[in-house]
PDB file of C-alpha atoms in Angstrom:
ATOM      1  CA  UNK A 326      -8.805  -7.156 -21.534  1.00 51.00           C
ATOM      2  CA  UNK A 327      -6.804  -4.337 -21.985  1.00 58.00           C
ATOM      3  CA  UNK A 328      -7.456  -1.271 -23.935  1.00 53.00           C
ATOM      4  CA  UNK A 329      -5.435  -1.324 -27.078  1.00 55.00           C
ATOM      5  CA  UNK A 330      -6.051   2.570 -27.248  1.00 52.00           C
ATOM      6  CA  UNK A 331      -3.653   3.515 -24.541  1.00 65.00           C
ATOM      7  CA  UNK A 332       0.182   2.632 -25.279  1.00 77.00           C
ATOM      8  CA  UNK A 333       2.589   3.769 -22.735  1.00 83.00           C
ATOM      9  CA  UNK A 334       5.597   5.113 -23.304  1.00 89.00           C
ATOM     10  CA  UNK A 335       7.142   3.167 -20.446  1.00 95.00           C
ATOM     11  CA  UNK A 336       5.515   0.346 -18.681  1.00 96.00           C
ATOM     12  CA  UNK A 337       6.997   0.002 -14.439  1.00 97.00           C
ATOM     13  CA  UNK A 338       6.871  -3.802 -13.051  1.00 96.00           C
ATOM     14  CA  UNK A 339       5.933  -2.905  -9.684  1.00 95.00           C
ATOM     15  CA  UNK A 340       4.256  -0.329  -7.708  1.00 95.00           C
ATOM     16  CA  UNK A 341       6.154  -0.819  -4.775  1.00 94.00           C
ATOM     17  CA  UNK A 342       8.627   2.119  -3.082  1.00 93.00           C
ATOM     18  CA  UNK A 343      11.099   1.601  -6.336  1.00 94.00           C
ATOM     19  CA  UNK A 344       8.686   1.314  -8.930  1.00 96.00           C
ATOM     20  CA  UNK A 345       6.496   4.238  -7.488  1.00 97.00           C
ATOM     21  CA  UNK A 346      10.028   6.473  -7.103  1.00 97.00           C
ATOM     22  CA  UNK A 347      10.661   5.571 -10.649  1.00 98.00           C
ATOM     23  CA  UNK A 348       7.415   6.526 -12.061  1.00 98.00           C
ATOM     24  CA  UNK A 349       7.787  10.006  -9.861  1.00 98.00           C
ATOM     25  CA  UNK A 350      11.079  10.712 -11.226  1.00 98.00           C
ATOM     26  CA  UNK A 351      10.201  10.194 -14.900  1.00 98.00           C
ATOM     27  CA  UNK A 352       7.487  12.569 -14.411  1.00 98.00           C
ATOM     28  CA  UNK A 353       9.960  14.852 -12.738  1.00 97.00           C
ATOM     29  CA  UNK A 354      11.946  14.747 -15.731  1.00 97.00           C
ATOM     30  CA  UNK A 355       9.107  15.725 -18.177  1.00 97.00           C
ATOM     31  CA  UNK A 356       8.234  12.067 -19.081  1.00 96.00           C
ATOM     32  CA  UNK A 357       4.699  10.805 -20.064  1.00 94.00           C
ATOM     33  CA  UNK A 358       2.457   7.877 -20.963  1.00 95.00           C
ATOM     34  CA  UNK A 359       3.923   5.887 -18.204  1.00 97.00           C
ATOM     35  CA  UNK A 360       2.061   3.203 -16.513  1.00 97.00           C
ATOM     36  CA  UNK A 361       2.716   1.178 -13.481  1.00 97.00           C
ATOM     37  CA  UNK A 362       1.716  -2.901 -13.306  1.00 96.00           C
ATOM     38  CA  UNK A 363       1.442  -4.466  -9.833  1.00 95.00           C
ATOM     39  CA  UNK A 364       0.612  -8.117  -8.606  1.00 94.00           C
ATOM     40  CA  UNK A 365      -0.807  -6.804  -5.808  1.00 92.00           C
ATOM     41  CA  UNK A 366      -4.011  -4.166  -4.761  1.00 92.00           C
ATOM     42  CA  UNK A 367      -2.120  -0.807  -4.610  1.00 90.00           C
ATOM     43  CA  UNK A 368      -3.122   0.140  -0.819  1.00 85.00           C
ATOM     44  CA  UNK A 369      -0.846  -2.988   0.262  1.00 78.00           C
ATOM     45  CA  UNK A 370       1.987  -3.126  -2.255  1.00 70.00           C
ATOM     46  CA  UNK A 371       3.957  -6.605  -1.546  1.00 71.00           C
ATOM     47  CA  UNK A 372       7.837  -7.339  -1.585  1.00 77.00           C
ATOM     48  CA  UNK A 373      10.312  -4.869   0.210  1.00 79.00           C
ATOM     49  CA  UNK A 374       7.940  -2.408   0.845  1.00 80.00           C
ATOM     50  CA  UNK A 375       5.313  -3.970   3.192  1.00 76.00           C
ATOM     51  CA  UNK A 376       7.712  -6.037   5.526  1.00 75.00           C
ATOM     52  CA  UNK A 377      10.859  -4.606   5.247  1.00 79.00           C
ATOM     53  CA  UNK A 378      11.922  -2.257   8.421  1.00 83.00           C
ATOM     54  CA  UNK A 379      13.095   0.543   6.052  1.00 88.00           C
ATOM     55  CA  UNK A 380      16.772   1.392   7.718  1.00 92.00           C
ATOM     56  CA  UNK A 381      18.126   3.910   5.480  1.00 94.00           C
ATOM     57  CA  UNK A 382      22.172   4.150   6.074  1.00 95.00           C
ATOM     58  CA  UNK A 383      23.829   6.783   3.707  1.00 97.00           C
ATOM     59  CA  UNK A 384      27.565   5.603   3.791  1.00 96.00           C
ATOM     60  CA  UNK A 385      28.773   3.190   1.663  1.00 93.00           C
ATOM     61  CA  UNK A 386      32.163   2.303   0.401  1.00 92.00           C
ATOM     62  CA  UNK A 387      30.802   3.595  -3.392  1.00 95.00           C
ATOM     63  CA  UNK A 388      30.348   7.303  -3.416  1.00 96.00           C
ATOM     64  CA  UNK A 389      27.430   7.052  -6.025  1.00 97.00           C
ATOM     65  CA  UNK A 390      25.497   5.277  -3.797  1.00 97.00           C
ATOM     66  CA  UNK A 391      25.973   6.833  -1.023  1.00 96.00           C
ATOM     67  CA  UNK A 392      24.790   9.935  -3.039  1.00 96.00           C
ATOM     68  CA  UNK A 393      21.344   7.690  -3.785  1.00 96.00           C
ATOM     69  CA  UNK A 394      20.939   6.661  -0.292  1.00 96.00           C
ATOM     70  CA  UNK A 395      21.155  10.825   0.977  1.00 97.00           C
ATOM     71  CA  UNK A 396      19.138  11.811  -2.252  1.00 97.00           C
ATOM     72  CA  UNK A 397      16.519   9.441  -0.594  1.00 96.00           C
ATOM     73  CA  UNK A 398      16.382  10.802   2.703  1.00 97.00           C
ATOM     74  CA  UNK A 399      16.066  14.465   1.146  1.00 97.00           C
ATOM     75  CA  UNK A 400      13.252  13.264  -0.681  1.00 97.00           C
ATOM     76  CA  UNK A 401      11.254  11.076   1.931  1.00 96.00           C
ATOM     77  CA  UNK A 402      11.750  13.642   3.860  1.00 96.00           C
ATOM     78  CA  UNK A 403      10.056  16.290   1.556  1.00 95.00           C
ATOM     79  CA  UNK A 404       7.487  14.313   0.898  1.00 96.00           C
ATOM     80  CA  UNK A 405       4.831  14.806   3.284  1.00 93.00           C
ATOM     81  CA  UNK A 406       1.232  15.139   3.931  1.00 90.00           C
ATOM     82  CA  UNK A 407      -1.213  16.464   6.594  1.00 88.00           C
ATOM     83  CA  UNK A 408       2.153  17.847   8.248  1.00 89.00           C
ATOM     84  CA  UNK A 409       3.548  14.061   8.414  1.00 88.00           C
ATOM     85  CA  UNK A 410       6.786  12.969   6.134  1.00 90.00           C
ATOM     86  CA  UNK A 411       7.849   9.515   5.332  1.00 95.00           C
ATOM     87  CA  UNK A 412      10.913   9.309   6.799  1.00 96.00           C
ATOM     88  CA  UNK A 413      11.834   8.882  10.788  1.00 96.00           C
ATOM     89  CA  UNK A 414      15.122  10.596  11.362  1.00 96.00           C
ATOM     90  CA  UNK A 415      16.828   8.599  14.515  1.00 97.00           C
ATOM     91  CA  UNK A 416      19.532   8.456  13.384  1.00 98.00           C
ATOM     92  CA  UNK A 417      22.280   5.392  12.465  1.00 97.00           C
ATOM     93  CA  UNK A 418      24.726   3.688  15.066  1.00 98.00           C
ATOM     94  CA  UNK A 419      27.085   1.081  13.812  1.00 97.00           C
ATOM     95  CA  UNK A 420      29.481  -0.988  16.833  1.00 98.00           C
ATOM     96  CA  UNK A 421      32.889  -2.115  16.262  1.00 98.00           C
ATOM     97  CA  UNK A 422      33.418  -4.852  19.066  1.00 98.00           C
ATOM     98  CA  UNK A 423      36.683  -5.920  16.954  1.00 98.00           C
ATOM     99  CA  UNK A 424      39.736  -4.329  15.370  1.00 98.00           C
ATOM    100  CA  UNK A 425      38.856  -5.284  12.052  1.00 98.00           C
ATOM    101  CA  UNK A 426      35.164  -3.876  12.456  1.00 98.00           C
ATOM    102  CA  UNK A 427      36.575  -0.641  14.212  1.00 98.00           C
ATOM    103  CA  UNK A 428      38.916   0.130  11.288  1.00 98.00           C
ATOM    104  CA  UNK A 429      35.623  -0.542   9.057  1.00 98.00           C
ATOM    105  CA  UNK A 430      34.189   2.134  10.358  1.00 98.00           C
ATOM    106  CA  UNK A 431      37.216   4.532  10.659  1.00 98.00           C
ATOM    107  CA  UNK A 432      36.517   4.359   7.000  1.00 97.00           C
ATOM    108  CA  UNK A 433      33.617   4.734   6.845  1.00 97.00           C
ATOM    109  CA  UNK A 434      33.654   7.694   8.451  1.00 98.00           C
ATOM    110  CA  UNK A 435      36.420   8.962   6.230  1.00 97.00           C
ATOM    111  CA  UNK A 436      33.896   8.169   2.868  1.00 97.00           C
ATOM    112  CA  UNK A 437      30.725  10.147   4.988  1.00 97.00           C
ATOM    113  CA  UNK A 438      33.306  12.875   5.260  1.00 96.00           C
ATOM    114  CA  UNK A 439      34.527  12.799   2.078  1.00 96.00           C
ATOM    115  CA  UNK A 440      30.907  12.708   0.372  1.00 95.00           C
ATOM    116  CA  UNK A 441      28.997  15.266   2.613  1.00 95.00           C
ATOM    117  CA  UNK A 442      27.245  13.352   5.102  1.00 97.00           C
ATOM    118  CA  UNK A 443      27.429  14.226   8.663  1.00 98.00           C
ATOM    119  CA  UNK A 444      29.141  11.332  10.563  1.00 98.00           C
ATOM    120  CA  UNK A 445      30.792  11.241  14.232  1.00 99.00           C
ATOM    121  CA  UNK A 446      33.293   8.517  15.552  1.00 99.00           C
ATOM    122  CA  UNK A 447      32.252   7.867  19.175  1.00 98.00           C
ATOM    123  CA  UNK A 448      33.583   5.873  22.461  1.00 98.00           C
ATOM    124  CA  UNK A 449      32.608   2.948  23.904  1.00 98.00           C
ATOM    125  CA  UNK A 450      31.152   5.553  26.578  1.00 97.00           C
ATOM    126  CA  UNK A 451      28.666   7.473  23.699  1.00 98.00           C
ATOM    127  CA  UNK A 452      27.981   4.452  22.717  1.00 98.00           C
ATOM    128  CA  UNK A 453      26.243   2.926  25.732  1.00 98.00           C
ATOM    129  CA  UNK A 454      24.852   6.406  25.532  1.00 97.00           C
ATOM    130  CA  UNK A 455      22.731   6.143  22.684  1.00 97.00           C
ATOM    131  CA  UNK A 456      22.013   2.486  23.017  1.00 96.00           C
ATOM    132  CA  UNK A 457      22.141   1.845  26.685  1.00 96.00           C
ATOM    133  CA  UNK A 458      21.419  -2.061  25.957  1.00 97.00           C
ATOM    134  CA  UNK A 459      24.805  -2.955  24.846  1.00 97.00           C
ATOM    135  CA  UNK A 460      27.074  -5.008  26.236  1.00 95.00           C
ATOM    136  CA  UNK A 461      29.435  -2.484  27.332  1.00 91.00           C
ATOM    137  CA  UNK A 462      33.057  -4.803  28.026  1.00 95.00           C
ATOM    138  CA  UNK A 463      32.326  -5.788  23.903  1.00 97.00           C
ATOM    139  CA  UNK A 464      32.043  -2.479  22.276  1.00 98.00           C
ATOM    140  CA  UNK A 465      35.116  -0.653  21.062  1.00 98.00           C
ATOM    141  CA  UNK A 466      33.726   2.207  19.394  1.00 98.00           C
ATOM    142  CA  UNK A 467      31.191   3.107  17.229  1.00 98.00           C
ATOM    143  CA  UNK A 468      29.771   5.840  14.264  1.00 99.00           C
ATOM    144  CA  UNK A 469      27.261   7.534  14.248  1.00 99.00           C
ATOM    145  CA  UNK A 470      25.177   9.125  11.694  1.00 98.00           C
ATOM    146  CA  UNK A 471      22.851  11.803  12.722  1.00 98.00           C
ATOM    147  CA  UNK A 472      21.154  11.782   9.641  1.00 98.00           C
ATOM    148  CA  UNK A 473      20.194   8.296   9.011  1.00 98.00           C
ATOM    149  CA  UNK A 474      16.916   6.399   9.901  1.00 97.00           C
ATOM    150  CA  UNK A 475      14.018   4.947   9.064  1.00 96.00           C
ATOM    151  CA  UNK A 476      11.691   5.265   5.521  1.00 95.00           C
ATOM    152  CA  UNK A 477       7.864   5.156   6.002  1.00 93.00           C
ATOM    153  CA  UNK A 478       7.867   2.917   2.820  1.00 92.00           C
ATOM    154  CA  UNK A 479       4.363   2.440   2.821  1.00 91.00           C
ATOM    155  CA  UNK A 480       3.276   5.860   3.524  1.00 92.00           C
ATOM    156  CA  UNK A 481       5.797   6.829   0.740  1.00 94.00           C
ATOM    157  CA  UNK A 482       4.169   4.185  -1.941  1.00 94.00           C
ATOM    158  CA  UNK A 483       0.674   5.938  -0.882  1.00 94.00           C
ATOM    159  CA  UNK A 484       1.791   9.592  -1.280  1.00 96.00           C
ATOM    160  CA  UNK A 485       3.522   8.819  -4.371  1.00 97.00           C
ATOM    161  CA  UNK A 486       0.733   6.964  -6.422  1.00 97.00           C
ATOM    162  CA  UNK A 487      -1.416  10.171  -5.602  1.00 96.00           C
ATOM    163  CA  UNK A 488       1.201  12.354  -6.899  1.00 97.00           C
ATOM    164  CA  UNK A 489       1.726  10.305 -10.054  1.00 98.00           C
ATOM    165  CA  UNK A 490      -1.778   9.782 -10.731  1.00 98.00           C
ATOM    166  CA  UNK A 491      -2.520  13.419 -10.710  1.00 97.00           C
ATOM    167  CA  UNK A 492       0.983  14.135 -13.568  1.00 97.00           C
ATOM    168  CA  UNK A 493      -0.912  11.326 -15.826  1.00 97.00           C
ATOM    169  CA  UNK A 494       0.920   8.238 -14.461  1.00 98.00           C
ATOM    170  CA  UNK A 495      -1.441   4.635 -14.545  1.00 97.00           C
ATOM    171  CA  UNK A 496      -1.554   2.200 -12.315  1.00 97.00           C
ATOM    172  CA  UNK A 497      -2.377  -1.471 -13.131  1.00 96.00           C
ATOM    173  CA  UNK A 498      -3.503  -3.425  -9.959  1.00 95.00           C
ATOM    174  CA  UNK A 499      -4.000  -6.568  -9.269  1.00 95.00           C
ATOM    175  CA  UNK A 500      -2.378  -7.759 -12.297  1.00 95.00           C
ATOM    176  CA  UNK A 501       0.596 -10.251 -12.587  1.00 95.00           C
ATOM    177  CA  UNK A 502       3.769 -10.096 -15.338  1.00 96.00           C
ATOM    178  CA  UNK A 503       4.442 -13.352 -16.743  1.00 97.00           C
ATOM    179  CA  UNK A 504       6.476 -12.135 -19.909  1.00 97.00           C
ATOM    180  CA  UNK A 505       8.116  -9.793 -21.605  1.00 96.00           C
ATOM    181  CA  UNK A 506       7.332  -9.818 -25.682  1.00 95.00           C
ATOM    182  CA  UNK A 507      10.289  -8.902 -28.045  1.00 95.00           C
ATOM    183  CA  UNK A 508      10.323  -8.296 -31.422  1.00 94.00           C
ATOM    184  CA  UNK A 509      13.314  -7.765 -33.205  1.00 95.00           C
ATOM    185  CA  UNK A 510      15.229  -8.160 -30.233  1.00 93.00           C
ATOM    186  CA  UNK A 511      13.205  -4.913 -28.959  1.00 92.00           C
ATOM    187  CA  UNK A 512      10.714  -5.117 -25.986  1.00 92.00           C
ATOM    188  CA  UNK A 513       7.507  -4.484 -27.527  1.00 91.00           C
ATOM    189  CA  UNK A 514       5.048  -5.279 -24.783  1.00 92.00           C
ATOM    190  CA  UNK A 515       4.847  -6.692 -21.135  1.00 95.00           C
ATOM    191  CA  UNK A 516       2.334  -9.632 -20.828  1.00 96.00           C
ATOM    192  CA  UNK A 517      -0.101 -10.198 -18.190  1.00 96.00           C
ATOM    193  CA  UNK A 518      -3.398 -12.672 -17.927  1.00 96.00           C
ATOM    194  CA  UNK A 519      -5.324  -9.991 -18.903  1.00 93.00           C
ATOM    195  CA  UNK A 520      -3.784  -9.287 -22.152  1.00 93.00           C
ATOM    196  CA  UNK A 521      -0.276  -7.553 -23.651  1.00 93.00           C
ATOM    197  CA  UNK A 522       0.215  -3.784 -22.495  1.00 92.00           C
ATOM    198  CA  UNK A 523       1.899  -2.622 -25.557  1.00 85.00           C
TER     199      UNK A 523
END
């Protein structure tokens, strides 16, 4: 069962690379009594975070996200241990081998200029380049963003449970949501087999 003396302020569903990034946040913004529920053990978080390949590609069409996706690669990139960070700068490389996808990225590159991120529109030739397995009579052009690449997601989760842990943050493993109680039409609790965390 779970202790009925602890109540957290703010219970997170998940203790994967969102739900760990929202826990580290909160704290970063003075918050406490937070705890952290995950299906899973914590050293293997499931979803997104174990078997997806992590590409991190700042542009979008929306400026706020784009802002997200470069506040992300700041921060992976700050966090680090024993010298290592969680993020694998290689850089992004998008191919137009149409008209319609080579004006895509025309804009593209116009909304990476726009919004601060560092963006090139390259030939066919630059291309092959960087990627010297294309199919070089298909490709029309390309961008490419020196500042993209790929998150360490797992490494990240890792890092950031430490961090957490030590600001106060609690971690619930092994433990599955199956509801959410209301009362009042407030959320008062989230329920797991193992009782309600209130």
């Amino acid at each position: 069962m779970l202790s009925k003396m602890y109540s957290p302020r703010v219970v997170i569903i998940g203790a994967g690379i969102v739900g760990t990034n929202v826990a580290d946040e909160l704290v970063a913004r003075g918050w406490t009594n937070i705890t952290v529920v995950d299906q899973g053990p914590l050293d293997m978080p499931g979803g997104s975070t174990s078997h997806a390949p992590g590409l991190v590609f700042q542009t979008n069409i929306c400026k706020t996200m784009t802002l997200f996706a470069k506040y992300t690669v700041e921060k992976l990139k700050a966090l680090e241990e024993d010298g290592e960070n969680c993020f694998n700068q290689v850089g992004g490389l998008e191919i137009a081998t149409d008209e319609a996808r080579l004006a895509e990225i025309k804009r593209k590159h116009g909304y990476a200029q726009s919004w601060g991120i560092e963006a090139h529109l390259i030939s066919p030739e630059e291309c092959m380049e960087k990627y010297p397995l294309l199919n070089k009579e298909q490709v029309l052009g390309g961008l490419h963003i020196p500042t993209d690449g790929l998150a360490k997601a797992a490494r990240a989760v890792q890092l950031l449970i430490n961090r957490t842990r030590k600001a106060g943050v609690q971690y619930i493993d092994k433990t599955p949501v199956t509801g959410i109680a209301k009362a009042d039409g407030h959320v008062t609790g989230v329920e797991t087999p193992n009782g309600t965390i209130p």
